[in-house]
Coordinates of C-alpha atoms in Angstrom, one line a residue:
M1 CA 94.4 80.8 16.7
I2 CA 91.4 81.1 14.5
K3 CA 88.8 78.4 15.3
L4 CA 87.6 76.1 12.6
P5 CA 83.8 75.9 12.0
E6 CA 83.5 72.6 13.8
D7 CA 85.2 74.1 16.8
I8 CA 82.8 77.0 17.2
D9 CA 80.7 76.8 20.4
V10 CA 77.1 77.5 19.6
S11 CA 75.5 76.3 22.8
N12 CA 74.7 79.8 24.0
K13 CA 74.2 81.5 20.7
K14 CA 70.7 82.9 19.9
P15 CA 69.2 82.1 16.5
R16 CA 69.7 84.7 13.9
G17 CA 66.7 86.5 12.4
R18 CA 66.5 84.3 9.3
E19 CA 66.8 81.2 11.4
K20 CA 63.9 82.4 13.6
L21 CA 61.7 82.9 10.5
Y22 CA 62.5 79.4 9.3
L23 CA 61.5 77.9 12.6
V24 CA 58.2 79.8 12.7
I25 CA 57.4 78.7 9.1
I26 CA 58.1 75.1 9.9
T27 CA 56.0 75.3 13.0
I28 CA 53.1 76.8 11.1
V29 CA 53.3 74.2 8.3
I30 CA 53.4 71.3 10.8
T31 CA 50.4 72.7 12.7
L32 CA 48.4 73.1 9.4
L33 CA 49.2 69.6 8.2
T34 CA 48.2 68.2 11.6
T35 CA 44.9 70.1 11.5
I36 CA 44.2 68.9 7.9
V37 CA 44.9 65.3 8.8
I38 CA 42.6 65.5 11.9
A39 CA 39.8 67.3 10.0
G40 CA 40.2 64.8 7.1
N41 CA 39.9 61.9 9.4
Y42 CA 36.8 63.4 11.0
L43 CA 35.1 64.0 7.7
Y44 CA 36.0 60.6 6.5
Q45 CA 34.6 59.1 9.7
K46 CA 31.3 61.0 9.2
I47 CA 30.8 59.2 5.9
D48 CA 32.4 55.9 6.7
P49 CA 29.8 53.1 6.2
N50 CA 31.1 51.5 9.4
D51 CA 30.3 54.5 11.5
G52 CA 26.9 53.2 12.7
G53 CA 24.9 54.4 9.7
E54 CA 24.9 58.1 10.2
I55 CA 24.6 58.8 6.5
C56 CA 22.1 56.2 5.5
P57 CA 20.9 54.2 8.5
I58 CA 19.1 50.9 7.9
I59 CA 15.5 51.3 9.2
D60 CA 14.2 48.4 11.3
K61 CA 11.3 46.3 9.9
I62 CA 7.9 47.2 11.3
A63 CA 5.3 44.4 11.5
P64 CA 1.8 45.2 12.7
K65 CA 1.1 44.2 16.3
E66 CA -1.1 41.1 16.5
S67 CA -3.1 42.7 19.3
D68 CA -5.4 44.3 16.7
G69 CA -6.8 40.8 16.1
L70 CA -6.3 40.9 12.3
R71 CA -4.9 38.2 10.1
S72 CA -1.4 38.4 8.7
T73 CA -0.9 38.9 5.0
D74 CA -0.2 35.1 4.4
F75 CA -3.8 34.5 3.1
I76 CA -3.4 37.2 0.4
F77 CA -1.0 34.8 -1.4
D78 CA -3.3 31.8 -1.3
E79 CA -4.8 30.6 -4.6
S80 CA -8.3 31.3 -3.4
Y81 CA -7.6 35.0 -2.9
K82 CA -5.5 35.3 -6.0
K83 CA -8.7 34.6 -8.1
K84 CA -10.6 37.3 -6.3
S85 CA -7.8 39.8 -6.7
L86 CA -7.4 39.0 -10.3
E87 CA -11.0 39.6 -11.0
A88 CA -11.1 42.9 -9.3
W89 CA -7.9 44.1 -11.0
T90 CA -8.9 43.0 -14.5
K91 CA -12.3 44.6 -14.3
A92 CA -10.7 48.0 -13.6
I93 CA -8.3 47.6 -16.6
Q94 CA -11.3 46.9 -18.8
I95 CA -12.7 50.4 -18.2
P96 CA -11.1 52.5 -21.1
S97 CA -10.6 55.5 -18.9
I98 CA -8.4 57.6 -21.2
S99 CA -7.6 61.2 -20.5
Y100 CA -6.5 63.3 -23.6
D101 CA -4.4 66.4 -23.6
D102 CA -7.2 68.4 -25.3
M103 CA -10.0 67.4 -22.9
G104 CA -12.6 70.1 -22.4
E105 CA -14.4 70.9 -19.2
V106 CA -16.2 68.2 -17.2
G107 CA -19.8 68.3 -18.3
E108 CA -19.0 69.7 -21.7
D109 CA -16.6 67.1 -23.2
S110 CA -18.4 63.7 -23.6
R111 CA -15.1 61.9 -23.4
W112 CA -15.3 62.2 -19.6
N113 CA -18.4 60.1 -19.4
V114 CA -16.5 56.8 -19.2
F115 CA -15.4 57.8 -15.7
K116 CA -19.0 57.2 -14.5
C117 CA -18.2 53.5 -14.7
F118 CA -16.0 53.7 -11.6
D119 CA -19.0 54.5 -9.3
S120 CA -20.6 51.2 -10.1
Y121 CA -17.3 49.4 -10.3
F122 CA -16.2 50.4 -6.7
N123 CA -19.7 49.8 -5.3
S124 CA -20.0 46.3 -6.7
T125 CA -16.4 45.2 -6.3
F126 CA -15.8 46.6 -2.8
P127 CA -19.1 46.7 -1.0
K128 CA -17.6 47.1 2.5
V129 CA -15.6 50.1 1.5
S130 CA -18.6 51.6 -0.2
S131 CA -20.8 51.1 2.9
R132 CA -18.3 52.1 5.6
F133 CA -16.6 55.1 3.9
D134 CA -18.3 58.4 3.2
L135 CA -18.0 59.2 -0.5
I136 CA -17.8 62.8 -1.8
H137 CA -17.8 63.4 -5.6
V138 CA -15.5 66.4 -6.4
N139 CA -15.9 68.0 -9.8
T140 CA -18.2 65.0 -10.8
Y141 CA -15.5 62.3 -11.3
G142 CA -13.0 63.0 -8.5
L143 CA -13.7 60.6 -5.6
V144 CA -12.9 61.3 -1.9
Y145 CA -13.5 58.5 0.5
I146 CA -13.4 59.2 4.2
L147 CA -13.6 56.7 7.1
N148 CA -13.5 58.7 10.4
G149 CA -11.2 57.3 13.1
T150 CA -12.0 57.0 16.7
D151 CA -9.0 59.0 17.9
K152 CA -9.4 62.7 16.8
T153 CA -5.9 63.6 18.1
K154 CA -4.3 61.6 15.2
K155 CA -3.9 63.3 11.9
P156 CA -5.5 61.5 8.9
L157 CA -3.7 59.1 6.6
L158 CA -4.2 60.1 2.9
L159 CA -3.8 57.5 0.1
T160 CA -4.1 58.7 -3.4
A161 CA -4.3 57.2 -6.9
H162 CA -5.9 58.0 -10.2
T163 CA -8.4 56.3 -12.5
D164 CA -7.2 57.7 -15.9
V165 CA -4.7 56.2 -18.3
V166 CA -2.8 57.5 -21.2
P167 CA -4.2 56.9 -24.7
V168 CA -3.6 53.9 -26.9
P169 CA -3.0 55.2 -30.5
E170 CA -5.3 53.4 -32.9
N171 CA -2.4 52.6 -35.2
T172 CA -0.6 50.7 -32.4
I173 CA -3.4 48.4 -31.3
S174 CA -2.4 45.7 -33.7
R175 CA 1.0 45.6 -32.2
W176 CA -0.3 44.6 -28.7
T177 CA 0.0 40.9 -27.8
Y178 CA -3.4 41.2 -26.3
P179 CA -6.0 43.9 -26.7
P180 CA -5.1 46.9 -24.4
F181 CA -8.4 47.0 -22.5
E182 CA -9.1 43.3 -22.2
G183 CA -7.2 42.8 -19.0
H184 CA -5.9 39.5 -20.3
F185 CA -4.2 37.1 -17.8
D186 CA -1.7 34.7 -19.3
G187 CA -1.2 32.6 -16.2
E188 CA 1.5 35.0 -14.8
Y189 CA 1.0 38.5 -16.1
V190 CA -2.0 40.8 -16.5
W191 CA -1.8 42.8 -19.7
G192 CA -3.4 46.1 -20.5
R193 CA -3.2 49.8 -20.5
G194 CA -3.1 51.0 -16.9
A195 CA -2.1 47.5 -15.5
E196 CA 0.8 49.4 -13.8
D197 CA -0.1 53.1 -14.1
C198 CA -2.0 53.3 -12.0
K199 CA -4.7 50.6 -11.6
N200 CA -2.3 48.3 -9.8
S201 CA -2.0 50.6 -6.8
L202 CA -5.6 52.0 -7.2
V203 CA -7.2 48.5 -7.0
A204 CA -4.7 47.3 -4.3
I205 CA -5.7 50.2 -2.0
F206 CA -9.4 49.2 -2.2
E207 CA -8.6 45.5 -1.9
S208 CA -6.6 46.0 1.3
L209 CA -9.3 48.1 2.9
E210 CA -12.0 45.6 1.9
L211 CA -10.0 42.8 3.5
L212 CA -9.5 44.8 6.7
L213 CA -13.1 46.0 7.0
G214 CA -14.2 42.4 6.5
Q215 CA -12.4 41.5 9.7
G216 CA -14.1 44.2 11.7
F217 CA -11.2 46.7 11.5
T218 CA -12.2 50.1 13.0
P219 CA -9.4 52.6 12.6
K220 CA -8.2 55.0 15.3
R221 CA -6.7 57.2 12.6
T222 CA -9.0 58.7 10.0
I223 CA -8.4 57.3 6.5
V224 CA -8.8 59.4 3.4
L225 CA -8.7 58.3 -0.2
G226 CA -8.2 60.9 -2.9
I227 CA -8.9 59.4 -6.4
G228 CA -8.1 61.7 -9.3
F229 CA -9.2 61.2 -12.8
D230 CA -6.8 63.3 -15.0
E231 CA -3.4 62.8 -13.5
E232 CA -2.0 62.0 -16.9
I233 CA -2.9 65.6 -18.1
S234 CA -1.7 67.4 -14.9
G235 CA -4.6 66.9 -12.6
H236 CA -6.3 70.3 -13.1
H237 CA -9.8 68.8 -13.3
G238 CA -9.4 66.1 -10.6
A239 CA -6.6 66.4 -8.0
Y240 CA -6.6 70.2 -8.0
H241 CA -10.3 70.2 -6.9
I242 CA -9.7 67.3 -4.5
G243 CA -6.8 69.2 -2.9
Q244 CA -9.0 72.3 -2.5
Y245 CA -11.8 70.2 -0.9
L246 CA -9.4 68.5 1.5
L247 CA -7.8 71.8 2.4
N248 CA -11.2 73.4 3.2
R249 CA -12.3 70.4 5.2
F250 CA -9.2 69.5 7.2
G251 CA -7.0 72.7 6.9
P252 CA -3.3 73.2 6.0
D253 CA -0.7 70.8 7.4
S254 CA -3.6 68.6 8.6
I255 CA -2.5 65.2 7.1
Y256 CA -0.2 62.8 8.8
L257 CA 1.2 61.3 5.7
L258 CA 0.4 61.3 2.0
L259 CA 1.3 58.2 -0.1
D260 CA 0.9 58.5 -3.9
E261 CA 2.4 56.7 -6.9
G262 CA 6.1 57.1 -7.6
G263 CA 9.4 55.1 -7.4
N264 CA 9.4 51.3 -6.9
I265 CA 11.7 48.5 -5.7
S266 CA 14.8 48.0 -7.9
E267 CA 16.5 44.6 -7.5
D268 CA 19.8 45.9 -8.9
V269 CA 21.1 49.2 -7.7
Y270 CA 24.8 48.5 -8.1
G271 CA 24.1 44.9 -7.2
S272 CA 21.7 45.5 -4.2
S273 CA 18.0 45.8 -3.7
F274 CA 16.6 49.3 -3.0
A275 CA 13.2 50.7 -2.5
L276 CA 13.2 54.2 -3.8
P277 CA 10.3 56.4 -2.5
A278 CA 10.5 59.8 -4.1
T279 CA 10.6 62.6 -1.4
G280 CA 10.8 65.3 -4.1
E281 CA 9.7 66.0 -7.6
K282 CA 11.2 68.0 -10.5
G283 CA 9.6 71.2 -11.6
Y284 CA 7.8 71.6 -14.9
V285 CA 7.2 74.2 -17.5
D286 CA 6.2 74.2 -21.2
V287 CA 7.7 77.0 -23.4
F288 CA 5.7 78.0 -26.5
I289 CA 7.6 79.6 -29.3
K290 CA 5.4 81.3 -31.9
L291 CA 6.9 82.8 -35.1
A292 CA 4.7 85.0 -37.2
T293 CA 5.7 86.3 -40.6
T294 CA 3.8 87.8 -43.6
G295 CA 3.9 84.7 -45.7
G296 CA 3.6 84.8 -49.5
H297 CA 3.6 82.6 -52.6
S298 CA 5.9 79.7 -52.5
S299 CA 7.2 80.4 -56.0
I300 CA 9.0 83.5 -54.6
P301 CA 10.4 82.2 -51.3
P302 CA 12.9 84.0 -49.1
S303 CA 16.1 82.2 -48.3
H304 CA 14.5 80.8 -45.1
T305 CA 10.8 80.4 -44.6
S306 CA 9.3 80.7 -41.1
I307 CA 9.6 76.9 -40.8
G308 CA 13.3 77.2 -41.7
I309 CA 13.8 80.0 -39.2
M310 CA 12.1 77.9 -36.5
A311 CA 14.4 75.0 -37.4
K312 CA 17.4 77.3 -36.6
I313 CA 15.8 78.3 -33.3
I314 CA 15.2 74.6 -32.4
D315 CA 18.8 73.8 -33.4
A316 CA 20.1 76.6 -31.1
I317 CA 18.0 75.3 -28.2
E318 CA 19.0 71.6 -28.6
D319 CA 22.7 72.4 -29.2
K320 CA 23.0 73.7 -25.6
P321 CA 21.5 71.2 -23.2
Y322 CA 21.3 72.1 -19.5
E323 CA 24.4 71.5 -17.5
P324 CA 24.0 68.8 -14.8
Q325 CA 24.1 69.9 -11.2
L326 CA 23.8 68.1 -7.9
I327 CA 22.9 70.0 -4.7
E328 CA 22.2 68.5 -1.3
E329 CA 18.5 69.5 -1.5
N330 CA 18.1 67.1 -4.4
P331 CA 16.9 63.7 -2.9
Y332 CA 19.1 62.0 -5.4
Y333 CA 22.1 63.2 -3.5
K334 CA 21.0 61.2 -0.5
M335 CA 20.2 58.2 -2.7
L336 CA 23.7 58.2 -4.0
Q337 CA 25.1 58.3 -0.5
C338 CA 22.9 55.3 0.4
A339 CA 24.0 53.4 -2.6
A340 CA 27.6 54.1 -1.8
E341 CA 27.1 52.8 1.7
H342 CA 25.1 49.7 1.0
S343 CA 25.5 48.5 -2.6
E344 CA 27.6 45.5 -3.3
N345 CA 29.0 46.1 -6.8
M346 CA 29.5 49.9 -7.1
D347 CA 32.7 50.9 -8.8
P348 CA 35.3 51.6 -6.1
K349 CA 36.3 55.0 -7.6
L350 CA 32.6 56.1 -7.8
R351 CA 32.0 54.9 -4.3
K352 CA 35.0 56.9 -3.0
N353 CA 33.9 60.1 -4.8
I354 CA 30.3 59.8 -3.6
R355 CA 31.6 59.4 0.0
S356 CA 33.6 62.7 -0.4
M357 CA 31.0 64.8 -2.3
H358 CA 31.6 67.5 0.2
L359 CA 34.7 68.2 -1.9
E360 CA 33.9 70.0 -5.1
S361 CA 36.5 67.9 -7.0
S362 CA 34.8 64.7 -6.0
K363 CA 31.3 66.0 -6.7
K364 CA 32.3 66.9 -10.2
K365 CA 33.5 63.4 -10.9
V366 CA 30.2 62.0 -9.5
I367 CA 28.2 64.4 -11.7
K368 CA 30.2 63.3 -14.8
A369 CA 29.7 59.6 -14.1
I370 CA 25.9 60.0 -13.5
A371 CA 25.4 62.3 -16.5
E372 CA 27.0 59.8 -18.9
N373 CA 24.1 57.3 -18.3
I374 CA 20.8 58.4 -19.9
S375 CA 18.8 56.4 -17.3
S376 CA 20.3 58.5 -14.5
K377 CA 21.3 61.8 -16.2
Y378 CA 18.0 63.5 -15.7
F379 CA 17.9 63.0 -12.0
I380 CA 20.6 65.7 -11.9
S381 CA 19.8 67.7 -15.0
T382 CA 16.9 69.8 -16.4
S383 CA 15.5 68.1 -19.4
Q384 CA 14.3 69.9 -22.6
A385 CA 12.3 68.2 -25.2
V386 CA 11.0 69.8 -28.4
D387 CA 7.8 67.7 -28.6
I388 CA 5.4 69.6 -30.9
I389 CA 5.8 71.7 -34.0
H390 CA 3.1 72.8 -36.4
G391 CA 2.9 75.4 -39.2
G392 CA 1.9 75.8 -42.8
L393 CA -1.5 75.1 -44.4
K394 CA -0.8 74.7 -48.1
I395 CA 2.1 73.5 -50.3
N396 CA 2.1 76.6 -52.5
A397 CA 1.8 79.1 -49.7
L398 CA 4.6 80.3 -47.4
P399 CA 3.7 79.5 -43.8
E400 CA 2.6 82.6 -41.9
E401 CA 2.8 81.1 -38.4
V402 CA 4.9 78.3 -36.9
V403 CA 4.5 77.1 -33.3
T404 CA 6.9 75.0 -31.4
E405 CA 6.4 73.6 -27.9
V406 CA 9.3 72.7 -25.7
N407 CA 8.8 70.7 -22.5
H408 CA 11.1 71.2 -19.5
R409 CA 11.5 69.2 -16.3
I410 CA 13.3 71.4 -13.9
I411 CA 16.0 70.0 -11.5
Y412 CA 16.7 71.2 -8.0
G413 CA 18.9 74.2 -8.1
S414 CA 17.2 75.7 -11.2
S415 CA 14.0 77.6 -11.7
I416 CA 11.4 78.6 -14.3
G417 CA 13.1 82.0 -14.6
Q418 CA 16.4 80.3 -15.6
I419 CA 14.5 78.3 -18.2
Q420 CA 13.1 81.5 -19.7
E421 CA 16.5 83.1 -19.8
K422 CA 18.1 80.1 -21.6
V423 CA 15.4 79.9 -24.3
L424 CA 15.7 83.7 -24.9
R425 CA 19.5 83.4 -25.3
A426 CA 18.9 80.8 -28.0
V427 CA 16.2 82.8 -29.8
R428 CA 17.8 86.3 -29.7
P429 CA 20.7 85.8 -32.2
V430 CA 18.3 84.0 -34.7
A431 CA 15.8 86.8 -34.4
K432 CA 18.4 89.5 -34.8
R433 CA 19.8 87.7 -37.9
F434 CA 16.5 87.6 -39.6
G435 CA 15.2 91.0 -38.6
L436 CA 12.5 89.7 -36.2
S437 CA 11.2 91.4 -33.0
I438 CA 10.8 89.4 -29.8
D439 CA 8.0 89.4 -27.3
A440 CA 9.8 87.4 -24.5
F441 CA 7.4 86.5 -21.7
G442 CA 5.8 89.9 -21.9
V443 CA 8.9 92.0 -22.7
R444 CA 9.2 93.4 -26.2
M445 CA 12.6 93.6 -28.0
E446 CA 13.6 95.0 -31.4
F447 CA 16.9 95.1 -33.2
G448 CA 18.0 98.0 -35.4
D449 CA 15.8 100.8 -36.8
S450 CA 14.1 99.0 -39.6
T451 CA 10.6 97.6 -39.4
P452 CA 10.7 94.0 -38.1
L453 CA 10.0 91.3 -40.7
G454 CA 8.1 89.2 -38.2
K455 CA 7.8 88.5 -34.5
V456 CA 8.8 85.7 -32.2
T457 CA 6.6 85.3 -29.1
L458 CA 7.7 83.4 -26.1
T459 CA 5.2 82.3 -23.5
T460 CA 5.1 79.7 -20.8
Y461 CA 2.3 77.4 -19.6
D462 CA 1.6 75.2 -16.6
G463 CA 4.7 76.4 -14.7
L464 CA 5.6 74.5 -11.6
Q465 CA 8.7 75.0 -9.4
T466 CA 10.5 72.0 -7.8
A467 CA 8.4 70.3 -5.1
P468 CA 9.1 70.8 -1.4
V469 CA 11.4 68.0 -0.2
T470 CA 10.0 65.7 2.5
P471 CA 12.5 65.6 5.4
I472 CA 13.6 62.1 6.4
E473 CA 15.9 62.8 9.3
N474 CA 14.2 61.9 12.6
N475 CA 10.9 61.7 10.8
P476 CA 8.6 59.0 12.1
T477 CA 6.6 58.8 8.9
W478 CA 9.8 57.9 7.0
K479 CA 10.5 55.1 9.5
L480 CA 6.9 54.0 9.1
L481 CA 7.1 53.7 5.4
S482 CA 10.6 52.2 5.3
G483 CA 9.9 49.7 8.0
T484 CA 6.7 48.5 6.4
I485 CA 8.4 48.2 3.0
R486 CA 11.1 46.0 4.5
H487 CA 8.6 43.9 6.5
V488 CA 6.3 43.1 3.5
F489 CA 8.9 42.7 0.8
E490 CA 11.3 40.7 2.9
D491 CA 9.1 38.6 5.1
S492 CA 5.7 38.0 3.4
K493 CA 4.7 34.7 1.8
S494 CA 5.1 36.1 -1.7
A495 CA 6.5 33.8 -4.3
F496 CA 9.3 36.4 -4.8
N497 CA 10.6 36.2 -1.3
V498 CA 12.7 33.1 -1.7
N499 CA 16.2 33.9 -0.7
Q500 CA 15.3 37.6 -0.6
K501 CA 18.3 39.8 0.0
P502 CA 17.9 42.8 2.4
I503 CA 16.1 45.7 0.9
F504 CA 17.6 49.1 1.6
V505 CA 15.3 52.1 1.5
A506 CA 16.6 55.4 0.2
P507 CA 14.9 58.7 -0.9
S508 CA 14.8 59.5 -4.6
I509 CA 13.3 62.0 -7.0
M510 CA 10.5 61.9 -9.5
S511 CA 11.5 63.1 -12.9
G512 CA 7.9 63.4 -13.9
N513 CA 5.0 65.0 -11.9
T514 CA 2.2 63.4 -10.0
D515 CA -1.1 64.5 -8.4
T516 CA 0.9 65.4 -5.3
R517 CA 1.5 68.8 -6.8
H518 CA -2.0 69.7 -5.8
Y519 CA -1.6 68.5 -2.2
W520 CA 1.5 70.4 -1.0
N521 CA -0.4 72.5 1.6
L522 CA -1.8 69.4 3.3
T523 CA 1.4 67.9 4.7
K524 CA 5.1 68.1 4.6
N525 CA 5.2 64.3 4.6
I526 CA 4.6 63.4 0.9
Y527 CA 5.9 60.1 -0.4
R528 CA 5.7 58.9 -4.0
F529 CA 6.0 55.1 -4.1
N530 CA 4.6 52.2 -6.1
P531 CA 4.9 49.2 -3.8
I532 CA 5.9 46.8 -6.5
R533 CA 9.1 45.1 -7.7
G534 CA 10.2 46.9 -10.9
D535 CA 11.5 43.6 -12.4
Y536 CA 7.9 42.3 -12.7
S537 CA 6.3 45.4 -14.3
Y538 CA 6.9 46.2 -17.9
N539 CA 6.2 48.9 -20.5
I540 CA 4.5 51.6 -18.5
H541 CA 2.8 54.0 -21.0
A542 CA 3.9 51.7 -23.8
I543 CA 2.8 48.8 -26.0
D544 CA 2.2 45.6 -24.0
E545 CA 2.0 47.2 -20.5
R546 CA 1.8 44.3 -18.0
V547 CA 2.4 43.4 -14.4
H548 CA 2.9 40.0 -12.7
L549 CA 0.0 38.9 -10.6
D550 CA 2.2 38.0 -7.6
A551 CA 3.7 41.5 -7.8
H552 CA 0.1 42.9 -7.6
L553 CA -0.6 40.7 -4.5
E554 CA 2.5 42.1 -2.8
T555 CA 1.1 45.6 -3.5
V556 CA -2.2 44.5 -1.8
A557 CA -0.2 43.1 1.2
F558 CA 1.8 46.3 1.5
F559 CA -1.3 48.5 1.8
Y560 CA -2.9 46.0 4.1
D561 CA 0.0 46.2 6.6
F562 CA 0.8 49.9 5.9
V563 CA -2.8 50.9 7.0
R564 CA -2.4 48.8 10.1
N565 CA 1.0 50.2 11.0
A566 CA -0.1 53.8 10.4
D567 CA -3.1 53.2 12.7
Q568 CA -0.9 51.8 15.5
I569 CA 1.8 54.4 15.5
R570 CA 1.3 57.6 17.4

């Protein structure tokens, strides 16, 4: 009898070849899926905000030890001290210490002479600082103050600021609510050019030290002040020479910590309060585009004059902005992780994508979201701005030379070389179309056999690559800065500390450049931070610049306790 299929005994049969293959494939698939799940869970745990803060830990507050015998910052917020602070601050604003882009050498350009006023200002306003610190004039108006500490094993603390301010165009003065160099106090705010940038921090540093020295403070750690006078025009006359002086005196990597102007405290980063010291700084380069042609009479013009050709070059440049990119070296990467971990109101989808930025698909979504907002776009993008163009001398003469200047702020992951390549890519087809040769950063190019009808020359000026990034992992200087920020801005007697929410501290990036560019060799611990609440500071570099007096007092309190904490830490 022939057995039916259900009657066949298969208990001792060996799997056929195809069945073996299926079993192997199934086993492999199950193994892979299990591995992926385990790995995924591991990666998620590494960025889970409930994992003990591995991604963005909350730094403990650091209050100075009372054993140093110094008063707490409470008295700084008393009415009696407010009046003294107000007087010191407004006097500094009343000095019209403007630096202009076309300043000549110190000693040759009389516009520098106004900076002499700061010698008498500091001497009369802060007599204890002036008598206890050694003062060295560097390139005439650069000021280096040094107070030697008693413990030579401790590296010095370097605090920096600058005395110069940006110009106030004559045709805008009438639009100011109060004259820009009056230092007017309206009962809440101090108004004037430099009220925030950077005479708030400048004066607060001196105030805090005057208060400490008045109580008999003798530091263990040497304190150095580096006061530049041309930060607004790149610091080549001031901070550059100060940096060289300090390098010669103390040596490379000799400074414990450098604190300069930079980010501030934002009360609303996705619904939470964040202090954002910049641990990095974008690069910088200006590209000059010069177009030279033969000119001629305007009654017989070509289809495009040199100005018209330059317009096409500008159009080609602006039509292709730089693509945003976000690499882990960029401090903004870490800032986003901290915001995802601690912010209250971040969009859930954005939070999820930030937490999984190790995946390229998630990172692309984060980049897209950040780049859509003009206020955050340039933390992850190189910026290009056509700021200056000039050419032509007479209405009936064709312009023989046109010059355009394009400013670039370079993001981490890019370089000056890449900027040059992009500009050349924009210029080349225009030059070829109009029969022009190119001198591109020292390399000559011609198109075709005919004699060129003109030349485009590309040059760069003041090139600066992205700054070295200050490490924050297991860095005691980061804990010192973060802990002091939290202590002062959460616990002080400031009028703003009523119902103060926790302040999270996260690294960020400066989109502009500071005097720190000239101090890179002195320390790896460079922080750019304005100890002020951004909600009480308005219109930096603009009409009606102003800062709340209580915000300034918090800045004084910060430096007062920061110097104490830096002195007490090993």
